[in-house]
Each structure stands twice: as C-alpha cells, then as structure tokens.
Short mmCIF file of C-alpha atoms in Angstrom, two decimals:
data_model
loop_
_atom_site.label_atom_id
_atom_site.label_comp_id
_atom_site.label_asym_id
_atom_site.label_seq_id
_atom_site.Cartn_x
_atom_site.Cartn_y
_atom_site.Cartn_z
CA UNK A 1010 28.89 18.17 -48.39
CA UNK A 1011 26.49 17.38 -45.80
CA UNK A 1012 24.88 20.53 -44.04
CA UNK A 1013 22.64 22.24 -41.32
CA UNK A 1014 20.96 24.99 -41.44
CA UNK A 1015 19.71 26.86 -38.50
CA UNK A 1016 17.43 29.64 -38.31
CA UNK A 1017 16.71 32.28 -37.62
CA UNK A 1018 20.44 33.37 -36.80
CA UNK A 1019 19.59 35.76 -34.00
CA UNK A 1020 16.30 36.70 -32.36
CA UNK A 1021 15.47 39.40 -29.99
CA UNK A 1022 12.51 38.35 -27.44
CA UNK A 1023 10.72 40.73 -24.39
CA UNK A 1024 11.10 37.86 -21.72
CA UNK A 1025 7.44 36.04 -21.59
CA UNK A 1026 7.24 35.88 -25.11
CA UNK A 1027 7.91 32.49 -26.96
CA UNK A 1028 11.27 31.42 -29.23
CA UNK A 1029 11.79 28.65 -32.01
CA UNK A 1030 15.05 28.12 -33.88
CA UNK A 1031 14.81 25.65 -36.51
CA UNK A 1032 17.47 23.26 -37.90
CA UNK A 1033 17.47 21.28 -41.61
CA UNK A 1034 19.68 19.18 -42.95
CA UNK A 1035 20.80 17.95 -45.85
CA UNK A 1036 20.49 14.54 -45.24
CA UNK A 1037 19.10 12.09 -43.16
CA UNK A 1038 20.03 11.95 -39.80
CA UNK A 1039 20.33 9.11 -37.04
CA UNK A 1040 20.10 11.49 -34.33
CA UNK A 1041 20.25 15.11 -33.57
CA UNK A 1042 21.75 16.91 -30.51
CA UNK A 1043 21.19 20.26 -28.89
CA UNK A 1044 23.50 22.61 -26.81
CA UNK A 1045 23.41 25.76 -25.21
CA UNK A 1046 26.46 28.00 -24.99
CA UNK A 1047 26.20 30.85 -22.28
CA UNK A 1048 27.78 34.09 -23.35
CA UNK A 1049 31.79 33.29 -22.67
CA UNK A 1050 30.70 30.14 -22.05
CA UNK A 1051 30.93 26.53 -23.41
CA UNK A 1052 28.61 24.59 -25.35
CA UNK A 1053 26.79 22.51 -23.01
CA UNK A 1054 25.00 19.59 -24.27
CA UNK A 1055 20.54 19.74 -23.20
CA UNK A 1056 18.89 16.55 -25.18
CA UNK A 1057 19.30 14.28 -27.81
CA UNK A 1058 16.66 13.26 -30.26
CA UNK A 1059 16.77 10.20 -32.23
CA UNK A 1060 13.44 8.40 -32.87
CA UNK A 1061 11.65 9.49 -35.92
CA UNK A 1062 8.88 12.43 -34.81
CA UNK A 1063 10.17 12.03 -31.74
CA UNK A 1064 9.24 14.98 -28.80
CA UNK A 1065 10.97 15.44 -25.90
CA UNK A 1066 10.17 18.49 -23.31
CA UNK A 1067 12.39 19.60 -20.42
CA UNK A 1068 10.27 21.97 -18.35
CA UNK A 1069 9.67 25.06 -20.43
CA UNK A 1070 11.82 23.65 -23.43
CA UNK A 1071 10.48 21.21 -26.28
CA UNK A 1072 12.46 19.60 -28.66
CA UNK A 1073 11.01 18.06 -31.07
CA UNK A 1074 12.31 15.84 -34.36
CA UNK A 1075 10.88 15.50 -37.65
CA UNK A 1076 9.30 12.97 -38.98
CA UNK A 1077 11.62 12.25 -41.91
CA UNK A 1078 14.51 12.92 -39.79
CA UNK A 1079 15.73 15.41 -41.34
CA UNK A 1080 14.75 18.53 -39.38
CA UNK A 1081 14.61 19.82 -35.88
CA UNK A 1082 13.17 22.56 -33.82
CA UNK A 1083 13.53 23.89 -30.22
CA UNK A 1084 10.86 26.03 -28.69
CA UNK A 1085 11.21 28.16 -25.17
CA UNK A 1086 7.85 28.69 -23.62
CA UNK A 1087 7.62 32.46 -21.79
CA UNK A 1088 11.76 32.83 -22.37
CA UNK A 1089 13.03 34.52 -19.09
CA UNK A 1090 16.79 36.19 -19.02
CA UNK A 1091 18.24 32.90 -18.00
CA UNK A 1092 17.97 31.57 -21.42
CA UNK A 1093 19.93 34.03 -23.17
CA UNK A 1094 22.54 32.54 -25.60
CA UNK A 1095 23.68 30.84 -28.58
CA UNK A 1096 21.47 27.31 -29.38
CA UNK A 1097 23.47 24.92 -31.09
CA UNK A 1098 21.81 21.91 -33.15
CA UNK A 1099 24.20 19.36 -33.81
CA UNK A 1100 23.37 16.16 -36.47
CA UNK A 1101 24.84 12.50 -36.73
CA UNK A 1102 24.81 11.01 -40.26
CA UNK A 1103 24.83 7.56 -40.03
CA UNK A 1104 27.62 5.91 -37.87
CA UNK A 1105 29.62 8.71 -38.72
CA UNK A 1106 31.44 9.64 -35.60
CA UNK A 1107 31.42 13.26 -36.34
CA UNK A 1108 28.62 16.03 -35.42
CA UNK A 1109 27.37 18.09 -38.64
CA UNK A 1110 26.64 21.57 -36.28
CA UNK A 1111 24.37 24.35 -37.34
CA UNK A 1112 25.78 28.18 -36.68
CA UNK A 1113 23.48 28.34 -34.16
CA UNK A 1114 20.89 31.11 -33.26
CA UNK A 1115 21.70 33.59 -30.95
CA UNK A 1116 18.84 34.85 -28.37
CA UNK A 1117 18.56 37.81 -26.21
CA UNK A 1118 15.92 38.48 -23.92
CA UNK A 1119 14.73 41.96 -22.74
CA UNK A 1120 14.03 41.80 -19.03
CA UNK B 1417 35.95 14.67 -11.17
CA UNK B 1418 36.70 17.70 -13.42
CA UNK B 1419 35.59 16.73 -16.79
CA UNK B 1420 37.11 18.11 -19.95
CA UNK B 1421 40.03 20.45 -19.21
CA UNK B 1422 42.16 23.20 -21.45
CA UNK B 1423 45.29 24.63 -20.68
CA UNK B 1424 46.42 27.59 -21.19
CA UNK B 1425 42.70 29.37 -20.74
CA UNK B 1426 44.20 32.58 -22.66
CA UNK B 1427 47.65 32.65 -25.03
CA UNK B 1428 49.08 35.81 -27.01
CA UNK B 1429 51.84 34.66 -29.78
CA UNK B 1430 53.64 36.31 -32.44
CA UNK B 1431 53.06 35.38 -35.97
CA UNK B 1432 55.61 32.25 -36.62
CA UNK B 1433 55.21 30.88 -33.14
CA UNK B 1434 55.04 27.41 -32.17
CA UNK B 1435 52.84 26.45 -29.50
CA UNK B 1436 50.66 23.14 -27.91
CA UNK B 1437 47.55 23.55 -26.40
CA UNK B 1438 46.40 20.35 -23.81
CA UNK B 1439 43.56 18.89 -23.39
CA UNK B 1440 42.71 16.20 -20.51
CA UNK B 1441 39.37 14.01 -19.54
CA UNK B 1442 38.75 12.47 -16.64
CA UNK B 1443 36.07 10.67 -17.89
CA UNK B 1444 37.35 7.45 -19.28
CA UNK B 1445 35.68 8.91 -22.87
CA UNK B 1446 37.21 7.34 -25.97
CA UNK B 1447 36.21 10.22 -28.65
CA UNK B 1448 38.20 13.01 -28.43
CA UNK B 1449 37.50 16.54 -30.64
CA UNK B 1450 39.23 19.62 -31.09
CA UNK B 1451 37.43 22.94 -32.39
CA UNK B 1452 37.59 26.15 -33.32
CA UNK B 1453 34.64 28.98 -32.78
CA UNK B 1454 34.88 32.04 -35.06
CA UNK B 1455 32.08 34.99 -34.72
CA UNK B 1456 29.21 34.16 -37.32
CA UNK B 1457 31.27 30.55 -37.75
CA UNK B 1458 29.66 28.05 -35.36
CA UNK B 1459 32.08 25.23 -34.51
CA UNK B 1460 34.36 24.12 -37.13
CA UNK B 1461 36.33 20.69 -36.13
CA UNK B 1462 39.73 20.36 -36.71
CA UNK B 1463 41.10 17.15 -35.82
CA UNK B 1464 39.29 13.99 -33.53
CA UNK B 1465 40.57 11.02 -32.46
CA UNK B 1466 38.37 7.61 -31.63
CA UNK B 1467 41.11 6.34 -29.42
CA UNK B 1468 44.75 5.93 -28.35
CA UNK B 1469 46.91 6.33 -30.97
CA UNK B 1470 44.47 7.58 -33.91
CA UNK B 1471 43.60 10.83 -34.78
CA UNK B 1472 41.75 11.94 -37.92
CA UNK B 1473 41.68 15.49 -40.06
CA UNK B 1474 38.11 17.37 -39.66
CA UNK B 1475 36.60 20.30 -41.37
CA UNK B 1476 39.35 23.13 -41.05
CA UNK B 1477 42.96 20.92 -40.73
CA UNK B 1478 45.40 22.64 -42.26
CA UNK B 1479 48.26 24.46 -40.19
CA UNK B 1480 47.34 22.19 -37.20
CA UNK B 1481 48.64 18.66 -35.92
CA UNK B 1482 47.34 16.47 -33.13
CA UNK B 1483 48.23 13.52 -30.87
CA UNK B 1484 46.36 11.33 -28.51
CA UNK B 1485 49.44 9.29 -27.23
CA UNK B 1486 47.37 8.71 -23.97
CA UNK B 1487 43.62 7.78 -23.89
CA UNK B 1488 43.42 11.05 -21.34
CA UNK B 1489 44.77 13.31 -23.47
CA UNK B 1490 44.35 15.40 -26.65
CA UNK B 1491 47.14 17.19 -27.56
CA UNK B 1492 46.73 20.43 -30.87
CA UNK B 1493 49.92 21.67 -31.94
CA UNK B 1494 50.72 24.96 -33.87
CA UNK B 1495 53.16 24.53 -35.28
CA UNK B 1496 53.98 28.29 -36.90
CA UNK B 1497 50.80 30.33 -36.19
CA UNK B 1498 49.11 33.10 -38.74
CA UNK B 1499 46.84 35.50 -37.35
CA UNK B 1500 44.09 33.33 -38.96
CA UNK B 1501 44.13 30.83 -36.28
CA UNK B 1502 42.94 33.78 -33.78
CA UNK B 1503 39.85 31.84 -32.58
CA UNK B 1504 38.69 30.59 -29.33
CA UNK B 1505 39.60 26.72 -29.51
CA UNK B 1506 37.04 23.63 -27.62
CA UNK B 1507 38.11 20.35 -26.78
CA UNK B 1508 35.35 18.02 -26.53
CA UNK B 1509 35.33 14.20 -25.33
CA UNK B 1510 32.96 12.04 -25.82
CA UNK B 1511 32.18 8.04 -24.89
CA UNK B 1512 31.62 5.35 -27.26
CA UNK B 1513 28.06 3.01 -26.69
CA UNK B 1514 27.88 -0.14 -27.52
CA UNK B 1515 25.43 -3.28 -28.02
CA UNK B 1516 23.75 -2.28 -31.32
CA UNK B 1517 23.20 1.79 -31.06
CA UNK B 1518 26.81 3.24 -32.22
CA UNK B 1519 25.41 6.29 -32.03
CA UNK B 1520 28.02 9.67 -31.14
CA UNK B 1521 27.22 10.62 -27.62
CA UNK B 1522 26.97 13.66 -26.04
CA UNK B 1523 29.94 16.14 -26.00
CA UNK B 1524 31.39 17.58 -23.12
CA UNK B 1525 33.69 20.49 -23.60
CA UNK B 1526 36.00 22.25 -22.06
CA UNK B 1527 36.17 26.17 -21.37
CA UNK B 1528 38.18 27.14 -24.07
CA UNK B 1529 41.51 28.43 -25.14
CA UNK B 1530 41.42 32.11 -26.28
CA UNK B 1531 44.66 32.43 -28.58
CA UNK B 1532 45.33 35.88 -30.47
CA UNK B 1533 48.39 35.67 -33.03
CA UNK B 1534 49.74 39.15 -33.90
#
C-alpha cells in the first residue's frame, strides 16, 4: 500500500544546533502537510506544501517539497527548547480524502 | 468557538466493556476522522466520514463502529473492548474546498481520549 517514511525517528540536538527530518513516499503526492505534536499534546497542523519544489519558511522553520513530489523535508534553524516534540509529515494521494502519515520524528533539545 | 472536542479526556474499562467516545466541531467542517496513537505507531485512522450520514473503514477498523448522524458530531463506539484498543484516541475535522483544488485540508484535532482496558 501506499507509504511514508520519515526519518530519522528520533534526534537529540544541544539547542543552537540545526534539525532535518525527512519524509518519502511511495507515490506521488498532491500535497503534503506538516504537524507538530507537543509532548501530551495534539497534533497541530504548521504548513502545507503542494506546488512541485515548492519552499515555504515560517521564521526559523523551512519546509520545503521535492521536485517530483514525492519527498519532503523540514529544517529548524538554531532549535531552542520550544521546539521539542514529535514532527508529523502527513501526504495526500490524489483526491483521496485520506492523509498517508509518517511515524514521525521525535526531537529533544538540550538547553 | 472551541474547535474539535473529546469527551471523556481519560476512561478505564474492563475487558468486555462497551463504551462511546464523542466527538463535536464547531467549525461547520464536513470531514470528520477518528485515530488512534500507539508508542512507535504514528497515527493509525480508524474510521472517517465526508459528511452526514457516511462514514468509511480506515487503516485499523476492526472492533470499532462509528456514526455521524449529525454534521457536528463523530461518534466511535466499542463495542466489547480488548486490552489492544489501549491507545490514546484523536478526532480530527476537517473542511472540504471547492472550485477546482479538492485538496484534504488541514486537520484540527482534538486533545485526546486516553482509554486503558484491563
């Protein structure tokens, strides 16, 4: 069936240094979300990508979307303690009117 | 306007139990979803519904039942719970666009149901 991958599953940063988590799918996507779930939280939806090699930033956060459409990545600038949790990609497939999520990669930050 | 919410937040049953967790938008969305988040799982989606009166099986079905009788509400049903179904469980809504991008929309989600089943 029709997949995402996301890596790395967990990553353990000193806060100032950069993070990436990477999502690939098996198939071609229409679009491709992100969320962030909080510890005890909820996921919480941050952007939505859906032109081919499409980049979109959000202050220190860059999301970007591959040019085959395909794959995805998400990259903190200088991570600081307030970005600690899971990151969630999330793919369309068509007009399919479910989400195809990746497990997600899990990032701690050492103040 | 409070968005998604879950009731109960936190639920103990015995193995064999019946038992309905609700879920209500206030957002006029028409997609409705119902997960569940196991450690090392991700989200794994049970059943969704596109509107009043449908409902559709996702990834994980079995040993659950839905309805969306209203537009407002989602409802999950248990209907004799196995400690397998421990899990934390997300309702998420979600509105339809129209005019030539049919794309899914965001998700909003609600806090969560914690239910244990000993």
């Amino acid at each position: 069936g029709q997949q995402v991958m996301q890596i790395p599953q967990y990553q353990h940063v000193q806060e100032g240094e950069d993070f990436t988590t990477y999502c690939n799918s098996s198939t071609t996507l229409s679009n491709i979300q992100w969320y962030k779930q909080r510890p005890g939280g909820h996921p919480v939806f941050l952007i939505q990508l859906v032109k081919s090699g499409e980049v979109k930033k959000q202050k220190r956060l860059t999301f970007q979307f591959g040019e085959a459409k395909k794959n995805s990545s998400l990259h903190i600038t200088a991570t600081q303690t307030t970005d600690v949790g899971t990151y969630f990609c999330a793919g369309q497939a068509g007009n399919n009117r479910k989400l195809i999520w990746g497990l997600g990669t899990s990032l701690a930050v050492n103040p | 306007n409070a968005g998604v919410t879950q009731t109960p937040k936190f639920r103990v049953l015995k193995t064999g139990q019946s038992m309905t967790l609700l879920c209500a938008q206030d957002m006029n969305h028409e997609y409705m979803y119902w997960y569940r988040q196991d450690p090392g799982m991700g989200l794994r989606l049970i059943h969704y519904s596109v509107g009043e009166g449908t409902t559709a099986k996702g990834e994980v079905p079995d040993g659950y039942n839905v309805s969306r009788l209203k537009k407002q509400n989602f409802l999950l049903g248990l209907e004799s719970a196995a400690p397998s179904q421990t899990s934390v469980y997300f309702c998420a809504s979600s509105y339809l666009r129209t005019g030539g991008f049919e794309g899914t929309q965001p998700q909003h989600f609600g806090d969560g149901t914690r239910l244990s089943i000993l």
